[in-house]
Amino acid sequence: YDGQPGFPSASDNAAGVALLIELAKDLKTLNLPMSVVAIAFDDEEQGLNGSNYYVDNPVFPLEQLSAALIFDTMGRHFLDLKKSTLFVLGAEYSRELAQVVERRSRPDMLVAGADLIGPRSDFAGFARKKIPFLFFSHATHKDYHGEGDRPELLDYAKLAEDAAVVQQMGADVARAAR
């Protein structure tokens, strides 16, 4: 829900929150050598208020974070093209994260610098605090922030496929942080 009455926001935000919940459950079963914290932020469109508040008032000390994995607008194809692309931003700030992304890279993945979109998503506060991050998105589509962003338009198979890759990357990050 993006503050607009009646807008389902299936790709932005529901799919990302669902991915976050499943990712946290899956990572928990792996018995990783470090803790994983799952947080869904609110109020992004009005100024990144939720994520900025968290990085300025963290529950866990930021210096203990190995990386932040951020999801935004998941489950729809970029510009409604027939092929879906998983955008991965932020690896340019961390050699370790770049290696994780390179190891898990696929032809349908576009790895780009975070300057592609600028500080317009929840990764911005982490970047400001110099916390390594990876930002995952299927990007914008014709119904972005509109009433047409409905669950039946999500590509669930692609979302599940990309969630599996994100889970592998998350596990790789946790194992590398030992």
PDB file of C-alpha atoms in Angstrom:
ATOM      1  CA  TYR A   1       0.000   0.000   0.000  1.00  0.00           C
ATOM      2  CA  ASP A   2       1.572   3.251  -1.143  1.00  0.00           C
ATOM      3  CA  GLY A   3      -0.768   5.694   0.577  1.00  0.00           C
ATOM      4  CA  GLN A   4      -3.287   5.579  -2.234  1.00  0.00           C
ATOM      5  CA  PRO A   5      -6.688   4.222  -1.167  1.00  0.00           C
ATOM      6  CA  GLY A   6      -7.596   1.079  -3.059  1.00  0.00           C
ATOM      7  CA  PHE A   7      -4.216   0.532  -4.748  1.00  0.00           C
ATOM      8  CA  PRO A   8      -3.190  -3.079  -4.192  1.00  0.00           C
ATOM      9  CA  SER A   9       0.558  -2.496  -4.737  1.00  0.00           C
ATOM     10  CA  ALA A  10       1.213  -6.145  -5.540  1.00  0.00           C
ATOM     11  CA  SER A  11       4.720  -5.598  -6.921  1.00  0.00           C
ATOM     12  CA  ASP A  12       5.535  -2.590  -4.785  1.00  0.00           C
ATOM     13  CA  ASN A  13       5.376  -3.568  -1.842  1.00  0.00           C
ATOM     14  CA  ALA A  14       3.589  -6.885  -1.282  1.00  0.00           C
ATOM     15  CA  ALA A  15       5.869  -9.117  -3.378  1.00  0.00           C
ATOM     16  CA  GLY A  16       9.009  -7.727  -1.716  1.00  0.00           C
ATOM     17  CA  VAL A  17       7.587  -8.263   1.768  1.00  0.00           C
ATOM     18  CA  ALA A  18       6.552 -11.819   0.853  1.00  0.00           C
ATOM     19  CA  LEU A  19      10.049 -12.448  -0.517  1.00  0.00           C
ATOM     20  CA  LEU A  20      11.554 -11.061   2.699  1.00  0.00           C
ATOM     21  CA  ILE A  21       9.456 -13.361   4.883  1.00  0.00           C
ATOM     22  CA  GLU A  22      10.276 -16.451   2.810  1.00  0.00           C
ATOM     23  CA  LEU A  23      13.952 -15.517   2.620  1.00  0.00           C
ATOM     24  CA  ALA A  24      14.168 -15.140   6.400  1.00  0.00           C
ATOM     25  CA  LYS A  25      12.492 -18.536   6.915  1.00  0.00           C
ATOM     26  CA  ASP A  26      14.784 -20.223   4.377  1.00  0.00           C
ATOM     27  CA  LEU A  27      17.967 -18.649   5.712  1.00  0.00           C
ATOM     28  CA  LYS A  28      17.042 -19.661   9.252  1.00  0.00           C
ATOM     29  CA  THR A  29      16.981 -23.339   8.237  1.00  0.00           C
ATOM     30  CA  LEU A  30      20.549 -23.111   6.870  1.00  0.00           C
ATOM     31  CA  ASN A  31      22.157 -22.700  10.308  1.00  0.00           C
ATOM     32  CA  LEU A  32      24.347 -19.856   9.062  1.00  0.00           C
ATOM     33  CA  PRO A  33      27.341 -18.668  11.118  1.00  0.00           C
ATOM     34  CA  MET A  34      25.733 -15.271  11.768  1.00  0.00           C
ATOM     35  CA  SER A  35      22.387 -13.732  12.588  1.00  0.00           C
ATOM     36  CA  VAL A  36      20.046 -12.560   9.867  1.00  0.00           C
ATOM     37  CA  VAL A  37      17.711  -9.669  10.631  1.00  0.00           C
ATOM     38  CA  ALA A  38      14.626  -9.191   8.436  1.00  0.00           C
ATOM     39  CA  ILE A  39      13.019  -5.744   8.410  1.00  0.00           C
ATOM     40  CA  ALA A  40      10.324  -4.284   6.158  1.00  0.00           C
ATOM     41  CA  PHE A  41      10.477  -0.504   6.008  1.00  0.00           C
ATOM     42  CA  ASP A  42       7.566   1.850   5.464  1.00  0.00           C
ATOM     43  CA  ASP A  43       7.197   5.364   4.084  1.00  0.00           C
ATOM     44  CA  GLU A  44       9.775   5.062   1.304  1.00  0.00           C
ATOM     45  CA  GLU A  45       7.921   7.199  -1.221  1.00  0.00           C
ATOM     46  CA  GLN A  46       7.566  10.085   1.238  1.00  0.00           C
ATOM     47  CA  GLY A  47      11.317  10.366   1.809  1.00  0.00           C
ATOM     48  CA  LEU A  48      12.791   6.987   2.780  1.00  0.00           C
ATOM     49  CA  ASN A  49      11.552   7.697   6.285  1.00  0.00           C
ATOM     50  CA  GLY A  50      11.414   4.116   7.584  1.00  0.00           C
ATOM     51  CA  SER A  51      14.860   3.010   6.407  1.00  0.00           C
ATOM     52  CA  ASN A  52      16.496   6.309   7.316  1.00  0.00           C
ATOM     53  CA  TYR A  53      14.991   6.116  10.790  1.00  0.00           C
ATOM     54  CA  TYR A  54      16.366   2.600  11.200  1.00  0.00           C
ATOM     55  CA  VAL A  55      19.930   3.441  10.167  1.00  0.00           C
ATOM     56  CA  ASP A  56      19.873   6.457  12.476  1.00  0.00           C
ATOM     57  CA  ASN A  57      18.351   4.413  15.362  1.00  0.00           C
ATOM     58  CA  PRO A  58      19.440   0.805  14.739  1.00  0.00           C
ATOM     59  CA  VAL A  59      18.265  -2.091  16.877  1.00  0.00           C
ATOM     60  CA  PHE A  60      21.625  -3.789  16.237  1.00  0.00           C
ATOM     61  CA  PRO A  61      24.871  -1.818  15.934  1.00  0.00           C
ATOM     62  CA  LEU A  62      25.470  -0.976  12.269  1.00  0.00           C
ATOM     63  CA  GLU A  63      29.153  -1.887  12.550  1.00  0.00           C
ATOM     64  CA  GLN A  64      28.019  -5.485  13.104  1.00  0.00           C
ATOM     65  CA  LEU A  65      26.172  -5.595   9.771  1.00  0.00           C
ATOM     66  CA  SER A  66      27.908  -7.462   6.978  1.00  0.00           C
ATOM     67  CA  ALA A  67      25.435  -6.246   4.372  1.00  0.00           C
ATOM     68  CA  ALA A  68      21.895  -5.088   3.774  1.00  0.00           C
ATOM     69  CA  LEU A  69      19.773  -6.836   1.145  1.00  0.00           C
ATOM     70  CA  ILE A  70      16.986  -4.566  -0.056  1.00  0.00           C
ATOM     71  CA  PHE A  71      14.006  -5.478  -2.294  1.00  0.00           C
ATOM     72  CA  ASP A  72      11.742  -3.060  -4.125  1.00  0.00           C
ATOM     73  CA  THR A  73       9.151  -3.593  -6.847  1.00  0.00           C
ATOM     74  CA  MET A  74       9.353  -7.339  -7.379  1.00  0.00           C
ATOM     75  CA  GLY A  75       7.323  -9.707  -9.528  1.00  0.00           C
ATOM     76  CA  ARG A  76       6.531  -7.623 -12.607  1.00  0.00           C
ATOM     77  CA  HIS A  77       8.537  -7.326 -15.799  1.00  0.00           C
ATOM     78  CA  PHE A  78      10.542  -4.142 -16.383  1.00  0.00           C
ATOM     79  CA  LEU A  79       8.439  -1.807 -18.549  1.00  0.00           C
ATOM     80  CA  ASP A  80       6.125  -4.795 -19.162  1.00  0.00           C
ATOM     81  CA  LEU A  81       8.609  -6.370 -21.589  1.00  0.00           C
ATOM     82  CA  LYS A  82       8.167 -10.067 -22.344  1.00  0.00           C
ATOM     83  CA  LYS A  83      11.472 -11.026 -20.693  1.00  0.00           C
ATOM     84  CA  SER A  84      12.021 -10.303 -17.046  1.00  0.00           C
ATOM     85  CA  THR A  85      15.220  -8.834 -15.672  1.00  0.00           C
ATOM     86  CA  LEU A  86      16.458  -8.960 -12.102  1.00  0.00           C
ATOM     87  CA  PHE A  87      18.300  -5.710 -11.425  1.00  0.00           C
ATOM     88  CA  VAL A  88      21.073  -5.963  -8.831  1.00  0.00           C
ATOM     89  CA  LEU A  89      22.627  -2.698  -7.657  1.00  0.00           C
ATOM     90  CA  GLY A  90      25.238  -1.858  -5.048  1.00  0.00           C
ATOM     91  CA  ALA A  91      27.940  -4.455  -5.644  1.00  0.00           C
ATOM     92  CA  GLU A  92      30.331  -1.706  -6.719  1.00  0.00           C
ATOM     93  CA  TYR A  93      30.804  -0.662  -3.088  1.00  0.00           C
ATOM     94  CA  SER A  94      32.048  -4.016  -1.811  1.00  0.00           C
ATOM     95  CA  ARG A  95      34.511  -6.443  -3.342  1.00  0.00           C
ATOM     96  CA  GLU A  96      32.975  -9.267  -1.296  1.00  0.00           C
ATOM     97  CA  LEU A  97      29.448  -8.509  -2.509  1.00  0.00           C
ATOM     98  CA  ALA A  98      30.694  -8.151  -6.084  1.00  0.00           C
ATOM     99  CA  GLN A  99      32.181 -11.653  -5.827  1.00  0.00           C
ATOM    100  CA  VAL A 100      28.904 -13.051  -4.482  1.00  0.00           C
ATOM    101  CA  VAL A 101      26.941 -11.444  -7.316  1.00  0.00           C
ATOM    102  CA  GLU A 102      29.440 -12.628  -9.931  1.00  0.00           C
ATOM    103  CA  ARG A 103      29.257 -16.199  -8.580  1.00  0.00           C
ATOM    104  CA  ARG A 104      25.439 -16.210  -8.815  1.00  0.00           C
ATOM    105  CA  SER A 105      25.135 -14.159 -12.019  1.00  0.00           C
ATOM    106  CA  ARG A 106      22.677 -15.288 -14.688  1.00  0.00           C
ATOM    107  CA  PRO A 107      21.859 -14.026 -18.187  1.00  0.00           C
ATOM    108  CA  ASP A 108      18.560 -12.503 -16.987  1.00  0.00           C
ATOM    109  CA  MET A 109      20.330 -10.454 -14.305  1.00  0.00           C
ATOM    110  CA  LEU A 110      21.475  -6.883 -14.864  1.00  0.00           C
ATOM    111  CA  VAL A 111      24.198  -5.826 -12.450  1.00  0.00           C
ATOM    112  CA  ALA A 112      24.538  -2.056 -12.411  1.00  0.00           C
ATOM    113  CA  GLY A 113      25.757   0.742 -10.198  1.00  0.00           C
ATOM    114  CA  ALA A 114      23.373   2.227  -7.650  1.00  0.00           C
ATOM    115  CA  ASP A 115      23.725   5.530  -9.474  1.00  0.00           C
ATOM    116  CA  LEU A 116      21.374   4.007 -12.077  1.00  0.00           C
ATOM    117  CA  ILE A 117      18.462   5.111  -9.893  1.00  0.00           C
ATOM    118  CA  GLY A 118      20.173   7.358  -7.370  1.00  0.00           C
ATOM    119  CA  PRO A 119      19.283   7.411  -3.676  1.00  0.00           C
ATOM    120  CA  ARG A 120      15.556   6.762  -4.224  1.00  0.00           C
ATOM    121  CA  SER A 121      15.116   3.514  -2.396  1.00  0.00           C
ATOM    122  CA  ASP A 122      15.671   2.048   1.035  1.00  0.00           C
ATOM    123  CA  PHE A 123      19.326   1.255   0.336  1.00  0.00           C
ATOM    124  CA  ALA A 124      20.196   4.978   0.465  1.00  0.00           C
ATOM    125  CA  GLY A 125      20.454   5.189   4.266  1.00  0.00           C
ATOM    126  CA  PHE A 126      22.705   2.146   4.376  1.00  0.00           C
ATOM    127  CA  ALA A 127      24.897   3.636   1.643  1.00  0.00           C
ATOM    128  CA  ARG A 128      25.053   6.898   3.587  1.00  0.00           C
ATOM    129  CA  LYS A 129      26.339   4.954   6.615  1.00  0.00           C
ATOM    130  CA  LYS A 130      28.807   3.014   4.408  1.00  0.00           C
ATOM    131  CA  ILE A 131      27.030  -0.324   5.006  1.00  0.00           C
ATOM    132  CA  PRO A 132      27.522  -2.637   2.001  1.00  0.00           C
ATOM    133  CA  PHE A 133      24.219  -3.378   0.282  1.00  0.00           C
ATOM    134  CA  LEU A 134      22.633  -5.206  -2.595  1.00  0.00           C
ATOM    135  CA  PHE A 135      19.422  -3.821  -4.034  1.00  0.00           C
ATOM    136  CA  PHE A 136      17.161  -6.214  -5.951  1.00  0.00           C
ATOM    137  CA  SER A 137      14.310  -5.097  -8.188  1.00  0.00           C
ATOM    138  CA  HIS A 138      12.338  -6.034 -11.258  1.00  0.00           C
ATOM    139  CA  ALA A 139      11.972  -2.249 -11.704  1.00  0.00           C
ATOM    140  CA  THR A 140       9.141  -0.124 -12.926  1.00  0.00           C
ATOM    141  CA  HIS A 141       6.155  -1.120 -15.067  1.00  0.00           C
ATOM    142  CA  LYS A 142       3.117   0.630 -16.536  1.00  0.00           C
ATOM    143  CA  ASP A 143       1.039   0.218 -13.363  1.00  0.00           C
ATOM    144  CA  TYR A 144       3.798   1.301 -10.986  1.00  0.00           C
ATOM    145  CA  HIS A 145       2.125   2.952  -7.975  1.00  0.00           C
ATOM    146  CA  GLY A 146      -1.213   2.616  -9.705  1.00  0.00           C
ATOM    147  CA  GLU A 147      -4.424   0.722  -9.211  1.00  0.00           C
ATOM    148  CA  GLY A 148      -3.402  -1.746 -11.929  1.00  0.00           C
ATOM    149  CA  ASP A 149      -0.572  -3.177  -9.780  1.00  0.00           C
ATOM    150  CA  ARG A 150      -2.614  -6.277  -9.016  1.00  0.00           C
ATOM    151  CA  PRO A 151      -1.608  -9.769  -7.781  1.00  0.00           C
ATOM    152  CA  GLU A 152      -2.789 -11.562 -10.925  1.00  0.00           C
ATOM    153  CA  LEU A 153      -0.212  -9.617 -12.965  1.00  0.00           C
ATOM    154  CA  LEU A 154       2.764 -10.890 -10.964  1.00  0.00           C
ATOM    155  CA  ASP A 155       5.041 -13.437 -12.608  1.00  0.00           C
ATOM    156  CA  TYR A 156       5.114 -15.864  -9.684  1.00  0.00           C
ATOM    157  CA  ALA A 157       7.433 -18.354 -11.397  1.00  0.00           C
ATOM    158  CA  LYS A 158      10.023 -15.639 -12.083  1.00  0.00           C
ATOM    159  CA  LEU A 159       9.593 -14.226  -8.586  1.00  0.00           C
ATOM    160  CA  ALA A 160      10.257 -17.678  -7.077  1.00  0.00           C
ATOM    161  CA  GLU A 161      13.269 -18.203  -9.357  1.00  0.00           C
ATOM    162  CA  ASP A 162      14.769 -14.856  -8.403  1.00  0.00           C
ATOM    163  CA  ALA A 163      13.954 -15.393  -4.725  1.00  0.00           C
ATOM    164  CA  ALA A 164      16.038 -18.586  -4.878  1.00  0.00           C
ATOM    165  CA  VAL A 165      19.005 -16.647  -6.296  1.00  0.00           C
ATOM    166  CA  VAL A 166      18.625 -13.927  -3.660  1.00  0.00           C
ATOM    167  CA  GLN A 167      18.519 -16.647  -0.981  1.00  0.00           C
ATOM    168  CA  GLN A 168      21.763 -18.134  -2.350  1.00  0.00           C
ATOM    169  CA  MET A 169      23.381 -14.694  -2.326  1.00  0.00           C
ATOM    170  CA  GLY A 170      22.185 -14.045   1.219  1.00  0.00           C
ATOM    171  CA  ALA A 171      23.648 -17.347   2.379  1.00  0.00           C
ATOM    172  CA  ASP A 172      26.905 -16.589   0.540  1.00  0.00           C
ATOM    173  CA  VAL A 173      27.129 -13.192   2.273  1.00  0.00           C
ATOM    174  CA  ALA A 174      26.534 -14.777   5.682  1.00  0.00           C
ATOM    175  CA  ARG A 175      29.139 -17.487   5.111  1.00  0.00           C
ATOM    176  CA  ALA A 176      31.723 -15.011   3.819  1.00  0.00           C
ATOM    177  CA  ALA A 177      31.317 -12.817   6.898  1.00  0.00           C
ATOM    178  CA  ARG A 178      32.812 -15.370   9.312  1.00  0.00           C
TER     179      ARG A 178
END
